[in-house]
mmCIF file of C-alpha atoms in Angstrom:
data_model
loop_
_atom_site.group_PDB
_atom_site.id
_atom_site.type_symbol
_atom_site.label_atom_id
_atom_site.label_comp_id
_atom_site.label_asym_id
_atom_site.label_seq_id
_atom_site.Cartn_x
_atom_site.Cartn_y
_atom_site.Cartn_z
ATOM 1 C CA LEU A 230 -6.317 26.488 -11.050
ATOM 2 C CA VAL A 231 -9.727 25.792 -12.529
ATOM 3 C CA GLU A 232 -10.889 24.339 -9.216
ATOM 4 C CA LEU A 233 -9.744 27.461 -7.357
ATOM 5 C CA ILE A 234 -11.523 29.699 -9.853
ATOM 6 C CA GLU A 235 -14.736 27.687 -9.851
ATOM 7 C CA SER A 236 -14.766 27.635 -6.054
ATOM 8 C CA GLY A 237 -14.598 31.442 -6.021
ATOM 9 C CA ARG A 238 -11.120 31.530 -4.493
ATOM 10 C CA ILE A 239 -9.620 33.711 -7.200
ATOM 11 C CA ASP A 240 -8.054 36.139 -4.758
ATOM 12 C CA SER A 241 -6.787 33.575 -2.236
ATOM 13 C CA ALA A 242 -3.329 32.754 -0.923
ATOM 14 C CA ALA A 243 -3.598 29.305 -2.548
ATOM 15 C CA THR A 244 -4.266 30.896 -5.944
ATOM 16 C CA ARG A 245 -1.339 33.304 -5.548
ATOM 17 C CA GLU A 246 0.963 30.473 -4.522
ATOM 18 C CA LEU A 247 -0.011 28.283 -7.466
ATOM 19 C CA LEU A 248 0.231 31.146 -9.968
ATOM 20 C CA SER A 249 3.637 32.119 -8.599
ATOM 21 C CA LYS A 250 4.821 28.526 -9.024
ATOM 22 C CA TYR A 251 3.830 28.599 -12.705
ATOM 23 C CA LEU A 252 4.643 32.203 -13.613
ATOM 24 C CA LEU A 253 7.888 33.022 -11.826
ATOM 25 C CA PRO A 254 9.990 30.486 -13.786
ATOM 26 C CA MET A 255 8.745 32.115 -16.997
ATOM 27 C CA VAL A 256 9.540 35.573 -15.624
ATOM 28 C CA GLU A 257 13.042 34.369 -14.720
ATOM 29 C CA GLN A 258 13.462 33.231 -18.346
ATOM 30 C CA GLY A 259 12.777 36.797 -19.493
ATOM 31 C CA ILE A 260 9.313 36.597 -21.056
ATOM 32 C CA ASP A 261 7.899 39.857 -22.355
ATOM 33 C CA GLN A 262 4.382 38.579 -23.118
ATOM 34 C CA LEU A 263 2.056 36.110 -21.424
ATOM 35 C CA VAL A 264 -0.695 34.598 -23.570
ATOM 36 C CA LEU A 265 -3.677 33.320 -21.595
ATOM 37 C CA GLY A 266 -4.634 29.926 -22.989
ATOM 38 C CA CYS A 267 -7.728 28.949 -21.036
ATOM 39 C CA THR A 268 -11.194 30.456 -20.800
ATOM 40 C CA HIS A 269 -10.818 30.698 -17.017
ATOM 41 C CA TYR A 270 -7.540 32.646 -16.991
ATOM 42 C CA PRO A 271 -8.889 36.150 -17.723
ATOM 43 C CA PHE A 272 -10.529 36.026 -14.274
ATOM 44 C CA LEU A 273 -7.021 35.785 -12.851
ATOM 45 C CA ILE A 274 -5.573 38.865 -14.579
ATOM 46 C CA PRO A 275 -5.681 41.074 -11.433
ATOM 47 C CA VAL A 276 -3.785 38.444 -9.432
ATOM 48 C CA ILE A 277 -1.373 37.716 -12.291
ATOM 49 C CA ARG A 278 -0.634 41.462 -12.510
ATOM 50 C CA GLU A 279 0.425 41.395 -8.833
ATOM 51 C CA ILE A 280 2.892 38.567 -9.501
ATOM 52 C CA ILE A 281 4.559 39.478 -12.795
ATOM 53 C CA PRO A 282 6.467 42.681 -13.587
ATOM 54 C CA SER A 283 4.420 45.479 -15.146
ATOM 55 C CA GLY A 284 6.510 45.374 -18.334
ATOM 56 C CA ILE A 285 5.166 41.951 -19.276
ATOM 57 C CA LYS A 286 2.176 42.276 -21.596
ATOM 58 C CA ILE A 287 -0.779 39.980 -20.883
ATOM 59 C CA ILE A 288 -2.551 38.821 -24.032
ATOM 60 C CA ASP A 289 -6.155 37.835 -23.394
ATOM 61 C CA PRO A 290 -7.699 36.083 -26.410
ATOM 62 C CA ALA A 291 -11.228 36.155 -24.930
ATOM 63 C CA PRO A 292 -12.395 39.301 -26.804
ATOM 64 C CA ALA A 293 -11.324 37.787 -30.141
ATOM 65 C CA VAL A 294 -13.086 34.524 -29.310
ATOM 66 C CA ALA A 295 -16.256 36.435 -28.375
ATOM 67 C CA ARG A 296 -16.153 38.426 -31.647
ATOM 68 C CA HIS A 297 -15.709 35.242 -33.670
ATOM 69 C CA THR A 298 -18.553 33.555 -31.793
ATOM 70 C CA ARG A 299 -20.819 36.487 -32.645
ATOM 71 C CA GLU A 300 -19.785 36.273 -36.316
ATOM 72 C CA VAL A 301 -20.589 32.556 -36.422
ATOM 73 C CA LEU A 302 -23.965 33.158 -34.756
ATOM 74 C CA GLU A 303 -24.761 35.959 -37.215
ATOM 75 C CA GLU A 304 -23.788 33.800 -40.206
ATOM 76 C CA ASN A 305 -26.046 31.014 -38.962
ATOM 77 C CA ASP A 306 -28.954 33.230 -37.879
ATOM 78 C CA GLY A 307 -28.358 32.235 -34.264
ATOM 79 C CA LEU A 308 -28.422 35.614 -32.491
ATOM 80 C CA ASN A 309 -31.293 36.263 -30.100
ATOM 81 C CA GLN A 310 -33.106 39.165 -31.748
ATOM 82 C CA SER A 311 -36.334 38.794 -29.760
ATOM 83 C CA GLY A 312 -35.355 41.014 -26.849
ATOM 84 C CA GLU A 313 -36.533 38.295 -24.464
ATOM 85 C CA VAL A 314 -34.385 37.442 -21.461
ATOM 86 C CA PRO A 315 -32.380 34.351 -22.358
ATOM 87 C CA ASN A 316 -32.753 31.079 -20.501
ATOM 88 C CA TYR A 317 -29.197 30.300 -19.417
ATOM 89 C CA GLN A 318 -28.093 26.717 -18.871
ATOM 90 C CA PHE A 319 -24.736 25.731 -17.420
ATOM 91 C CA TYR A 320 -23.137 22.310 -17.265
ATOM 92 C CA THR A 321 -20.335 21.376 -14.920
ATOM 93 C CA THR A 322 -18.413 18.395 -13.670
ATOM 94 C CA GLY A 323 -17.684 20.360 -10.505
ATOM 95 C CA SER A 324 -19.792 21.601 -7.642
ATOM 96 C CA ILE A 325 -23.105 23.220 -8.613
ATOM 97 C CA GLU A 326 -22.859 25.408 -5.490
ATOM 98 C CA ASN A 327 -19.410 26.630 -6.549
ATOM 99 C CA ILE A 328 -20.502 27.581 -10.057
ATOM 100 C CA GLN A 329 -23.463 29.499 -8.609
ATOM 101 C CA LYS A 330 -21.052 31.418 -6.333
ATOM 102 C CA MET A 331 -18.727 32.110 -9.249
ATOM 103 C CA LEU A 332 -21.549 33.387 -11.469
ATOM 104 C CA LYS A 333 -22.855 35.599 -8.670
ATOM 105 C CA GLY A 334 -19.357 36.989 -8.156
ATOM 106 C CA LEU A 335 -18.964 37.710 -11.865
ATOM 107 C CA THR A 336 -22.401 39.176 -12.482
ATOM 108 C CA GLY A 337 -23.568 40.429 -9.082
ATOM 109 C CA ILE A 338 -26.873 38.691 -9.723
ATOM 110 C CA ASP A 339 -28.102 36.275 -7.053
ATOM 111 C CA GLN A 340 -29.913 33.887 -9.363
ATOM 112 C CA ILE A 341 -28.735 34.087 -12.955
ATOM 113 C CA VAL A 342 -28.990 30.362 -13.558
ATOM 114 C CA SER A 343 -32.222 28.640 -14.381
ATOM 115 C CA HIS A 344 -30.567 25.250 -14.815
ATOM 116 C CA ILE A 345 -27.214 23.762 -13.847
ATOM 117 C CA ALA A 346 -26.529 20.113 -14.573
ATOM 118 C CA ASP A 347 -23.863 18.049 -12.840
ATOM 119 C CA LEU A 348 -22.092 16.003 -15.505
ATOM 120 C CA SER A 349 -19.832 14.072 -13.128
#
């Protein structure tokens, strides 16, 4: 799934097929909640919603993680208070081109990244 997300194929037939393979057995077992356990999964919520019944609640822990991250940064005087535009750096073991496409798709900004390093 991560490869499909990073390649920008979130809304593809391959993504739907793979999600169906993982989700439908859980639906058949009668789940009433689905907890997303990976930082990439919130990007899939629209597709997941198409696959699972509307009565199943999706729990996305990302907002809680973001709040906690802010708290840790505040406690350690790590928040950017300068008002300057941050210098973003991204590191990936995947394709640099794919992460640029993904970031553009998420932000709508052509060039958000000043530095991407390939860790593979």
